[in-house]
């Protein structure tokens, strides 16, 4: 598959150093649809206006650290895959980012360009998996609801084709499954 045939995923790059953003744009522009922000606040504005698949942010920035940004992203945009990068070996920040920001990866500067591109493709594929999973749950929920309606109509119509006990068993199982699926749907799992 050529790059033109491959779906371009939306990647948001966040760093307070414009030259880092320019370097990343030069490296990634052919592979991804890129958005850039020089602060956490600016990143949140972009997220409000665009569907972003992967957010990659520097850890050390003024006003809002990468970990703080990722916490906000995880709460408001849980499907976005989150990556933090830094030039500093700050183990506390790594632990904090993983525990509170639900990170996909934490990487250090400098990075190997080919490895970074591959990592972003893997993150984008993970995003696609999450979106497909959510859609599958929604489709399953609708299918179960439709099945439950059919069973209720059969039961109400008094059809002898299916014994009442089987209809009631199916109906109870469908109610339970709908409840479980609705709970997952609400939580965004």
PDB file of N, CA and C in Angstrom, residues 56-127:
ATOM      1  N   UNK A  56       0.645  13.838  20.505  1.00  0.00           N
ATOM      2  CA  UNK A  56       2.025  13.637  20.945  1.00  0.00           C
ATOM      3  C   UNK A  56       2.521  14.964  21.492  1.00  0.00           C
ATOM      4  N   UNK A  57       2.886  14.972  22.769  1.00  0.00           N
ATOM      5  CA  UNK A  57       3.268  16.226  23.412  1.00  0.00           C
ATOM      6  C   UNK A  57       4.598  16.122  24.139  1.00  0.00           C
ATOM      7  N   UNK A  58       5.277  17.245  24.192  1.00  0.00           N
ATOM      8  CA  UNK A  58       6.472  17.363  25.021  1.00  0.00           C
ATOM      9  C   UNK A  58       6.027  17.372  26.479  1.00  0.00           C
ATOM     10  N   UNK A  59       6.850  16.848  27.351  1.00  0.00           N
ATOM     11  CA  UNK A  59       6.526  16.842  28.778  1.00  0.00           C
ATOM     12  C   UNK A  59       6.756  18.213  29.408  1.00  0.00           C
ATOM     13  N   UNK A  60       7.909  18.811  29.140  1.00  0.00           N
ATOM     14  CA  UNK A  60       8.277  20.058  29.820  1.00  0.00           C
ATOM     15  C   UNK A  60       7.880  21.271  28.990  1.00  0.00           C
ATOM     16  N   UNK A  61       6.788  21.891  29.415  1.00  0.00           N
ATOM     17  CA  UNK A  61       6.310  23.117  28.769  1.00  0.00           C
ATOM     18  C   UNK A  61       5.827  24.056  29.869  1.00  0.00           C
ATOM     19  N   UNK A  62       5.879  25.349  29.613  1.00  0.00           N
ATOM     20  CA  UNK A  62       5.350  26.285  30.607  1.00  0.00           C
ATOM     21  C   UNK A  62       3.825  26.195  30.674  1.00  0.00           C
ATOM     22  N   UNK A  63       3.249  26.642  31.739  1.00  0.00           N
ATOM     23  CA  UNK A  63       1.805  26.676  31.976  1.00  0.00           C
ATOM     24  C   UNK A  63       1.192  25.312  32.229  1.00  0.00           C
ATOM     25  N   UNK A  64       1.418  24.341  31.346  1.00  0.00           N
ATOM     26  CA  UNK A  64       0.813  23.019  31.472  1.00  0.00           C
ATOM     27  C   UNK A  64       1.821  21.977  30.981  1.00  0.00           C
ATOM     28  N   UNK A  65       2.139  20.996  31.829  1.00  0.00           N
ATOM     29  CA  UNK A  65       3.071  19.946  31.407  1.00  0.00           C
ATOM     30  C   UNK A  65       2.362  18.985  30.463  1.00  0.00           C
ATOM     31  N   UNK A  66       3.149  18.151  29.822  1.00  0.00           N
ATOM     32  CA  UNK A  66       2.569  17.133  28.952  1.00  0.00           C
ATOM     33  C   UNK A  66       1.645  16.200  29.719  1.00  0.00           C
ATOM     34  N   UNK A  67       2.020  15.828  30.935  1.00  0.00           N
ATOM     35  CA  UNK A  67       1.190  14.949  31.759  1.00  0.00           C
ATOM     36  C   UNK A  67      -0.141  15.619  32.084  1.00  0.00           C
ATOM     37  N   UNK A  68      -0.099  16.892  32.445  1.00  0.00           N
ATOM     38  CA  UNK A  68      -1.341  17.611  32.737  1.00  0.00           C
ATOM     39  C   UNK A  68      -2.235  17.678  31.498  1.00  0.00           C
ATOM     40  N   UNK A  69      -1.633  17.940  30.352  1.00  0.00           N
ATOM     41  CA  UNK A  69      -2.392  17.966  29.105  1.00  0.00           C
ATOM     42  C   UNK A  69      -3.018  16.601  28.837  1.00  0.00           C
ATOM     43  N   UNK A  70      -2.247  15.548  29.015  1.00  0.00           N
ATOM     44  CA  UNK A  70      -2.754  14.208  28.728  1.00  0.00           C
ATOM     45  C   UNK A  70      -3.902  13.813  29.663  1.00  0.00           C
ATOM     46  N   UNK A  71      -3.854  14.282  30.895  1.00  0.00           N
ATOM     47  CA  UNK A  71      -4.988  14.035  31.807  1.00  0.00           C
ATOM     48  C   UNK A  71      -6.260  14.650  31.236  1.00  0.00           C
ATOM     49  N   UNK A  72      -6.143  15.881  30.763  1.00  0.00           N
ATOM     50  CA  UNK A  72      -7.307  16.571  30.188  1.00  0.00           C
ATOM     51  C   UNK A  72      -7.785  15.873  28.921  1.00  0.00           C
ATOM     52  N   UNK A  73      -6.836  15.477  28.086  1.00  0.00           N
ATOM     53  CA  UNK A  73      -7.190  14.784  26.846  1.00  0.00           C
ATOM     54  C   UNK A  73      -7.880  13.459  27.170  1.00  0.00           C
ATOM     55  N   UNK A  74      -7.342  12.710  28.124  1.00  0.00           N
ATOM     56  CA  UNK A  74      -7.934  11.423  28.490  1.00  0.00           C
ATOM     57  C   UNK A  74      -9.362  11.591  28.986  1.00  0.00           C
ATOM     58  N   UNK A  75      -9.624  12.649  29.738  1.00  0.00           N
ATOM     59  CA  UNK A  75     -10.973  12.882  30.266  1.00  0.00           C
ATOM     60  C   UNK A  75     -11.955  13.330  29.199  1.00  0.00           C
ATOM     61  N   UNK A  76     -11.506  14.212  28.322  1.00  0.00           N
ATOM     62  CA  UNK A  76     -12.424  14.814  27.353  1.00  0.00           C
ATOM     63  C   UNK A  76     -12.457  14.081  26.007  1.00  0.00           C
ATOM     64  N   UNK A  77     -11.336  13.463  25.619  1.00  0.00           N
ATOM     65  CA  UNK A  77     -11.222  12.779  24.321  1.00  0.00           C
ATOM     66  C   UNK A  77     -10.583  11.407  24.533  1.00  0.00           C
ATOM     67  N   UNK A  78     -11.304  10.492  25.173  1.00  0.00           N
ATOM     68  CA  UNK A  78     -10.698   9.220  25.586  1.00  0.00           C
ATOM     69  C   UNK A  78     -10.219   8.334  24.440  1.00  0.00           C
ATOM     70  N   UNK A  79     -10.741   8.521  23.235  1.00  0.00           N
ATOM     71  CA  UNK A  79     -10.291   7.692  22.112  1.00  0.00           C
ATOM     72  C   UNK A  79      -8.943   8.141  21.559  1.00  0.00           C
ATOM     73  N   UNK A  80      -8.582   9.395  21.782  1.00  0.00           N
ATOM     74  CA  UNK A  80      -7.297   9.888  21.263  1.00  0.00           C
ATOM     75  C   UNK A  80      -6.154   9.119  21.929  1.00  0.00           C
ATOM     76  N   UNK A  81      -5.250   8.630  21.124  1.00  0.00           N
ATOM     77  CA  UNK A  81      -4.085   7.903  21.638  1.00  0.00           C
ATOM     78  C   UNK A  81      -3.072   8.943  22.091  1.00  0.00           C
ATOM     79  N   UNK A  82      -2.493   8.727  23.273  1.00  0.00           N
ATOM     80  CA  UNK A  82      -1.658   9.742  23.907  1.00  0.00           C
ATOM     81  C   UNK A  82      -0.204   9.281  24.032  1.00  0.00           C
ATOM     82  N   UNK A  83       0.706  10.164  23.568  1.00  0.00           N
ATOM     83  CA  UNK A  83       2.150   9.905  23.629  1.00  0.00           C
ATOM     84  C   UNK A  83       2.826  11.144  24.201  1.00  0.00           C
ATOM     85  N   UNK A  84       3.716  10.928  25.173  1.00  0.00           N
ATOM     86  CA  UNK A  84       4.500  12.027  25.731  1.00  0.00           C
ATOM     87  C   UNK A  84       5.963  11.792  25.358  1.00  0.00           C
ATOM     88  N   UNK A  85       6.649  12.864  24.981  1.00  0.00           N
ATOM     89  CA  UNK A  85       8.086  12.764  24.717  1.00  0.00           C
ATOM     90  C   UNK A  85       8.820  13.829  25.515  1.00  0.00           C
ATOM     91  N   UNK A  86      10.067  13.549  25.802  1.00  0.00           N
ATOM     92  CA  UNK A  86      10.879  14.501  26.550  1.00  0.00           C
ATOM     93  C   UNK A  86      12.356  14.257  26.287  1.00  0.00           C
ATOM     94  N   UNK A  87      13.131  15.283  26.510  1.00  0.00           N
ATOM     95  CA  UNK A  87      14.576  15.173  26.395  1.00  0.00           C
ATOM     96  C   UNK A  87      15.208  14.888  27.743  1.00  0.00           C
ATOM     97  N   UNK A  88      14.388  14.772  28.769  1.00  0.00           N
ATOM     98  CA  UNK A  88      14.885  14.583  30.132  1.00  0.00           C
ATOM     99  C   UNK A  88      14.409  13.239  30.675  1.00  0.00           C
ATOM    100  N   UNK A  89      15.282  12.595  31.391  1.00  0.00           N
ATOM    101  CA  UNK A  89      14.923  11.317  32.016  1.00  0.00           C
ATOM    102  C   UNK A  89      14.299  11.617  33.379  1.00  0.00           C
ATOM    103  N   UNK A  90      13.026  11.894  33.376  1.00  0.00           N
ATOM    104  CA  UNK A  90      12.292  12.241  34.592  1.00  0.00           C
ATOM    105  C   UNK A  90      11.363  11.076  34.935  1.00  0.00           C
ATOM    106  N   UNK A  91      11.846  10.142  35.759  1.00  0.00           N
ATOM    107  CA  UNK A  91      11.102   8.926  36.052  1.00  0.00           C
ATOM    108  C   UNK A  91       9.772   9.223  36.736  1.00  0.00           C
ATOM    109  N   UNK A  92       9.733  10.263  37.586  1.00  0.00           N
ATOM    110  CA  UNK A  92       8.463  10.625  38.246  1.00  0.00           C
ATOM    111  C   UNK A  92       7.431  11.053  37.205  1.00  0.00           C
ATOM    112  N   UNK A  93       7.856  11.821  36.211  1.00  0.00           N
ATOM    113  CA  UNK A  93       6.940  12.253  35.155  1.00  0.00           C
ATOM    114  C   UNK A  93       6.455  11.052  34.333  1.00  0.00           C
ATOM    115  N   UNK A  94       7.350  10.104  34.078  1.00  0.00           N
ATOM    116  CA  UNK A  94       6.970   8.901  33.334  1.00  0.00           C
ATOM    117  C   UNK A  94       5.887   8.135  34.090  1.00  0.00           C
ATOM    118  N   UNK A  95       6.127   7.893  35.362  1.00  0.00           N
ATOM    119  CA  UNK A  95       5.164   7.157  36.188  1.00  0.00           C
ATOM    120  C   UNK A  95       3.847   7.914  36.268  1.00  0.00           C
ATOM    121  N   UNK A  96       3.913   9.206  36.501  1.00  0.00           N
ATOM    122  CA  UNK A  96       2.720  10.040  36.593  1.00  0.00           C
ATOM    123  C   UNK A  96       1.932  10.013  35.283  1.00  0.00           C
ATOM    124  N   UNK A  97       2.650  10.095  34.172  1.00  0.00           N
ATOM    125  CA  UNK A  97       1.998  10.107  32.863  1.00  0.00           C
ATOM    126  C   UNK A  97       1.282   8.789  32.592  1.00  0.00           C
ATOM    127  N   UNK A  98       1.933   7.710  32.906  1.00  0.00           N
ATOM    128  CA  UNK A  98       1.328   6.399  32.665  1.00  0.00           C
ATOM    129  C   UNK A  98       0.132   6.178  33.585  1.00  0.00           C
ATOM    130  N   UNK A  99       0.288   6.516  34.850  1.00  0.00           N
ATOM    131  CA  UNK A  99      -0.778   6.276  35.820  1.00  0.00           C
ATOM    132  C   UNK A  99      -1.976   7.196  35.650  1.00  0.00           C
ATOM    133  N   UNK A 100      -1.757   8.444  35.314  1.00  0.00           N
ATOM    134  CA  UNK A 100      -2.884   9.381  35.289  1.00  0.00           C
ATOM    135  C   UNK A 100      -3.300   9.815  33.894  1.00  0.00           C
ATOM    136  N   UNK A 101      -2.433   9.671  32.921  1.00  0.00           N
ATOM    137  CA  UNK A 101      -2.760  10.150  31.581  1.00  0.00           C
ATOM    138  C   UNK A 101      -3.128   9.051  30.617  1.00  0.00           C
ATOM    139  N   UNK A 102      -3.093   7.800  31.083  1.00  0.00           N
ATOM    140  CA  UNK A 102      -3.441   6.688  30.217  1.00  0.00           C
ATOM    141  C   UNK A 102      -2.624   6.682  28.937  1.00  0.00           C
ATOM    142  N   UNK A 103      -1.324   6.799  29.078  1.00  0.00           N
ATOM    143  CA  UNK A 103      -0.466   6.915  27.898  1.00  0.00           C
ATOM    144  C   UNK A 103      -0.364   5.624  27.109  1.00  0.00           C
ATOM    145  N   UNK A 104      -0.240   5.792  25.818  1.00  0.00           N
ATOM    146  CA  UNK A 104       0.073   4.682  24.934  1.00  0.00           C
ATOM    147  C   UNK A 104       1.584   4.425  24.992  1.00  0.00           C
ATOM    148  N   UNK A 105       2.355   5.511  24.927  1.00  0.00           N
ATOM    149  CA  UNK A 105       3.820   5.403  25.010  1.00  0.00           C
ATOM    150  C   UNK A 105       4.413   6.678  25.600  1.00  0.00           C
ATOM    151  N   UNK A 106       5.604   6.518  26.122  1.00  0.00           N
ATOM    152  CA  UNK A 106       6.415   7.626  26.617  1.00  0.00           C
ATOM    153  C   UNK A 106       7.761   7.465  25.930  1.00  0.00           C
ATOM    154  N   UNK A 107       8.187   8.450  25.151  1.00  0.00           N
ATOM    155  CA  UNK A 107       9.438   8.317  24.402  1.00  0.00           C
ATOM    156  C   UNK A 107      10.386   9.458  24.742  1.00  0.00           C
ATOM    157  N   UNK A 108      11.669   9.224  24.497  1.00  0.00           N
ATOM    158  CA  UNK A 108      12.675  10.239  24.807  1.00  0.00           C
ATOM    159  C   UNK A 108      13.267  10.810  23.525  1.00  0.00           C
ATOM    160  N   UNK A 109      13.697  12.065  23.646  1.00  0.00           N
ATOM    161  CA  UNK A 109      14.442  12.725  22.568  1.00  0.00           C
ATOM    162  C   UNK A 109      15.910  12.368  22.762  1.00  0.00           C
ATOM    163  N   UNK A 110      16.697  12.325  21.747  1.00  0.00           N
ATOM    164  CA  UNK A 110      16.279  12.335  20.344  1.00  0.00           C
ATOM    165  C   UNK A 110      15.706  10.978  19.956  1.00  0.00           C
ATOM    166  N   UNK A 111      14.820  10.967  18.979  1.00  0.00           N
ATOM    167  CA  UNK A 111      14.223   9.714  18.526  1.00  0.00           C
ATOM    168  C   UNK A 111      14.739   9.391  17.141  1.00  0.00           C
ATOM    169  N   UNK A 112      14.678   8.128  16.808  1.00  0.00           N
ATOM    170  CA  UNK A 112      15.023   7.673  15.469  1.00  0.00           C
ATOM    171  C   UNK A 112      13.824   8.001  14.571  1.00  0.00           C
ATOM    172  N   UNK A 113      14.031   8.733  13.469  1.00  0.00           N
ATOM    173  CA  UNK A 113      12.903   9.141  12.620  1.00  0.00           C
ATOM    174  C   UNK A 113      12.033   7.970  12.143  1.00  0.00           C
ATOM    175  N   UNK A 114      12.658   6.887  11.698  1.00  0.00           N
ATOM    176  CA  UNK A 114      11.885   5.742  11.214  1.00  0.00           C
ATOM    177  C   UNK A 114      11.083   5.099  12.341  1.00  0.00           C
ATOM    178  N   UNK A 115      11.687   5.009  13.519  1.00  0.00           N
ATOM    179  CA  UNK A 115      10.983   4.430  14.669  1.00  0.00           C
ATOM    180  C   UNK A 115       9.819   5.322  15.095  1.00  0.00           C
ATOM    181  N   UNK A 116       9.996   6.627  15.026  1.00  0.00           N
ATOM    182  CA  UNK A 116       8.911   7.548  15.387  1.00  0.00           C
ATOM    183  C   UNK A 116       7.744   7.401  14.414  1.00  0.00           C
ATOM    184  N   UNK A 117       8.028   7.327  13.131  1.00  0.00           N
ATOM    185  CA  UNK A 117       6.966   7.155  12.132  1.00  0.00           C
ATOM    186  C   UNK A 117       6.228   5.845  12.380  1.00  0.00           C
ATOM    187  N   UNK A 118       6.980   4.788  12.632  1.00  0.00           N
ATOM    188  CA  UNK A 118       6.353   3.487  12.907  1.00  0.00           C
ATOM    189  C   UNK A 118       5.507   3.538  14.173  1.00  0.00           C
ATOM    190  N   UNK A 119       6.013   4.177  15.214  1.00  0.00           N
ATOM    191  CA  UNK A 119       5.263   4.325  16.465  1.00  0.00           C
ATOM    192  C   UNK A 119       3.946   5.065  16.222  1.00  0.00           C
ATOM    193  N   UNK A 120       3.985   6.128  15.440  1.00  0.00           N
ATOM    194  CA  UNK A 120       2.764   6.888  15.164  1.00  0.00           C
ATOM    195  C   UNK A 120       1.776   6.078  14.320  1.00  0.00           C
ATOM    196  N   UNK A 121       2.276   5.270  13.401  1.00  0.00           N
ATOM    197  CA  UNK A 121       1.377   4.392  12.643  1.00  0.00           C
ATOM    198  C   UNK A 121       0.735   3.352  13.567  1.00  0.00           C
ATOM    199  N   UNK A 122       1.512   2.815  14.510  1.00  0.00           N
ATOM    200  CA  UNK A 122       0.961   1.865  15.478  1.00  0.00           C
ATOM    201  C   UNK A 122      -0.096   2.537  16.353  1.00  0.00           C
ATOM    202  N   UNK A 123       0.180   3.757  16.784  1.00  0.00           N
ATOM    203  CA  UNK A 123      -0.779   4.498  17.616  1.00  0.00           C
ATOM    204  C   UNK A 123      -2.055   4.774  16.829  1.00  0.00           C
ATOM    205  N   UNK A 124      -1.910   5.143  15.556  1.00  0.00           N
ATOM    206  CA  UNK A 124      -3.080   5.404  14.712  1.00  0.00           C
ATOM    207  C   UNK A 124      -3.901   4.123  14.517  1.00  0.00           C
ATOM    208  N   UNK A 125      -3.226   2.995  14.364  1.00  0.00           N
ATOM    209  CA  UNK A 125      -3.927   1.712  14.237  1.00  0.00           C
ATOM    210  C   UNK A 125      -4.674   1.381  15.532  1.00  0.00           C
ATOM    211  N   UNK A 126      -4.084   1.704  16.662  1.00  0.00           N
ATOM    212  CA  UNK A 126      -4.747   1.497  17.956  1.00  0.00           C
ATOM    213  C   UNK A 126      -6.006   2.362  18.040  1.00  0.00           C
ATOM    214  N   UNK A 127      -5.928   3.598  17.571  1.00  0.00           N
ATOM    215  CA  UNK A 127      -7.096   4.478  17.524  1.00  0.00           C
ATOM    216  C   UNK A 127      -8.206   3.829  16.688  1.00  0.00           C
TER     217      UNK A 127
END
